[in-house]
């Protein structure tokens, strides 16, 4: 049901403040340009680890869904794992058949392709994002 | 400093109880055989996601370092991310130069190669494992 690990989502208090560390860890060329993803209330930056990516995310706006996570984890931490699926809506139906609930409806994600989050209570405490593969070069 | 993402470590209350879910998620062939890693106090099973692996870990023995995590997260959850480095001791020294502390000393990990964990307080709340690449077929 799940394909390759597209990225690991890591929450940080500030994406821009974290870039120096991630450039030191993965190299300057591995770190993309940060951008705001307003519909999801996050500021985002992708970092390449070669075989997959790290998605740095920080709260954007007062209603960001990340604010609760950062209240519990003020320094940041691992937030979600995103797997590629060919069709998010078909995957949602297949997970529903396993008793796994979706959080909301499919919507465009940071790569522009459709994404959907699954309820961590139904996934062993792991927040799983399903995403359709982005177009080349995301 | 960091190479490819070798695996995402996911804590579960019981590796064996989690295998059914992971076979459904990734396919029967993707799920390896569980085994005990007594020096680290964990029972382990690797699951292939194609481009990287999920390492399921559950407590083994009364002194397992995972017991505290599962007390805080009874259903389990994302525990660590493991990156490959060519030389763990050289990486430890490089991280020390950035002010990042190691947790303990390098020791053989689940793949048999040397591993070392870094202090999450120095890594934005993320528990990072450094590991030398395993021999083919780990």
PDB file of C-alpha atoms in Angstrom, chain A residues 72-130:
ATOM      1  CA  UNK A  72       4.968  19.816  23.743  1.00  0.00           C
ATOM      2  CA  UNK A  73       8.421  19.771  22.078  1.00  0.00           C
ATOM      3  CA  UNK A  74       9.824  23.300  22.264  1.00  0.00           C
ATOM      4  CA  UNK A  75      13.140  22.373  20.614  1.00  0.00           C
ATOM      5  CA  UNK A  76      11.362  20.602  17.746  1.00  0.00           C
ATOM      6  CA  UNK A  77      11.479  16.930  16.801  1.00  0.00           C
ATOM      7  CA  UNK A  78      10.386  14.229  14.396  1.00  0.00           C
ATOM      8  CA  UNK A  79       6.868  15.094  13.254  1.00  0.00           C
ATOM      9  CA  UNK A  80       5.746  12.789  10.414  1.00  0.00           C
ATOM     10  CA  UNK A  81       6.845  10.347   7.714  1.00  0.00           C
ATOM     11  CA  UNK A  82       5.563  10.726   4.145  1.00  0.00           C
ATOM     12  CA  UNK A  83       5.175   7.756   1.804  1.00  0.00           C
ATOM     13  CA  UNK A  84       4.377   7.913  -1.880  1.00  0.00           C
ATOM     14  CA  UNK A  85       1.210   6.283  -3.155  1.00  0.00           C
ATOM     15  CA  UNK A  86      -0.005   6.368  -6.764  1.00  0.00           C
ATOM     16  CA  UNK A  87      -3.502   7.576  -5.837  1.00  0.00           C
ATOM     17  CA  UNK A  88      -4.254   9.250  -2.500  1.00  0.00           C
ATOM     18  CA  UNK A  89      -8.011   8.742  -2.686  1.00  0.00           C
ATOM     19  CA  UNK A  90      -7.656   5.039  -3.451  1.00  0.00           C
ATOM     20  CA  UNK A  91      -5.160   4.739  -0.578  1.00  0.00           C
ATOM     21  CA  UNK A  92      -7.564   6.502   1.772  1.00  0.00           C
ATOM     22  CA  UNK A  93     -10.253   3.952   0.920  1.00  0.00           C
ATOM     23  CA  UNK A  94      -7.851   1.051   1.394  1.00  0.00           C
ATOM     24  CA  UNK A  95      -6.768   2.378   4.797  1.00  0.00           C
ATOM     25  CA  UNK A  96     -10.398   2.905   5.781  1.00  0.00           C
ATOM     26  CA  UNK A  97     -10.902  -0.787   5.056  1.00  0.00           C
ATOM     27  CA  UNK A  98      -8.172  -1.503   7.630  1.00  0.00           C
ATOM     28  CA  UNK A  99      -9.882   0.739  10.166  1.00  0.00           C
ATOM     29  CA  UNK A 100      -7.351   3.556   9.735  1.00  0.00           C
ATOM     30  CA  UNK A 101      -8.900   7.014   9.818  1.00  0.00           C
ATOM     31  CA  UNK A 102      -7.798   9.951   7.656  1.00  0.00           C
ATOM     32  CA  UNK A 103      -7.282  13.429   9.084  1.00  0.00           C
ATOM     33  CA  UNK A 104      -9.363  15.667   6.849  1.00  0.00           C
ATOM     34  CA  UNK A 105      -9.514  15.498   3.087  1.00  0.00           C
ATOM     35  CA  UNK A 106      -6.843  15.179   0.377  1.00  0.00           C
ATOM     36  CA  UNK A 107      -5.292  18.547  -0.479  1.00  0.00           C
ATOM     37  CA  UNK A 108      -2.232  19.897  -2.280  1.00  0.00           C
ATOM     38  CA  UNK A 109       0.942  19.461  -0.231  1.00  0.00           C
ATOM     39  CA  UNK A 110       4.356  21.073  -0.217  1.00  0.00           C
ATOM     40  CA  UNK A 111       5.265  19.495  -3.556  1.00  0.00           C
ATOM     41  CA  UNK A 112       1.959  20.528  -5.151  1.00  0.00           C
ATOM     42  CA  UNK A 113       0.668  16.958  -5.421  1.00  0.00           C
ATOM     43  CA  UNK A 114      -2.233  15.588  -3.370  1.00  0.00           C
ATOM     44  CA  UNK A 115      -1.488  14.573   0.217  1.00  0.00           C
ATOM     45  CA  UNK A 116      -3.487  13.125   3.106  1.00  0.00           C
ATOM     46  CA  UNK A 117      -2.551  12.472   6.714  1.00  0.00           C
ATOM     47  CA  UNK A 118      -3.616   9.360   8.629  1.00  0.00           C
ATOM     48  CA  UNK A 119      -4.611   9.352  12.273  1.00  0.00           C
ATOM     49  CA  UNK A 120      -1.573   8.486  14.402  1.00  0.00           C
ATOM     50  CA  UNK A 121      -3.778   6.654  16.891  1.00  0.00           C
ATOM     51  CA  UNK A 122      -4.531   4.150  14.137  1.00  0.00           C
ATOM     52  CA  UNK A 123      -0.875   3.920  13.007  1.00  0.00           C
ATOM     53  CA  UNK A 124       1.052   3.011  16.148  1.00  0.00           C
ATOM     54  CA  UNK A 125       1.620   6.593  17.209  1.00  0.00           C
ATOM     55  CA  UNK A 126       3.242   7.583  13.893  1.00  0.00           C
ATOM     56  CA  UNK A 127       1.807  10.502  11.917  1.00  0.00           C
ATOM     57  CA  UNK A 128       1.847   9.178   8.339  1.00  0.00           C
ATOM     58  CA  UNK A 129       1.404  11.381   5.282  1.00  0.00           C
ATOM     59  CA  UNK A 130       0.305   9.786   2.028  1.00  0.00           C
TER      60      UNK A 130
END
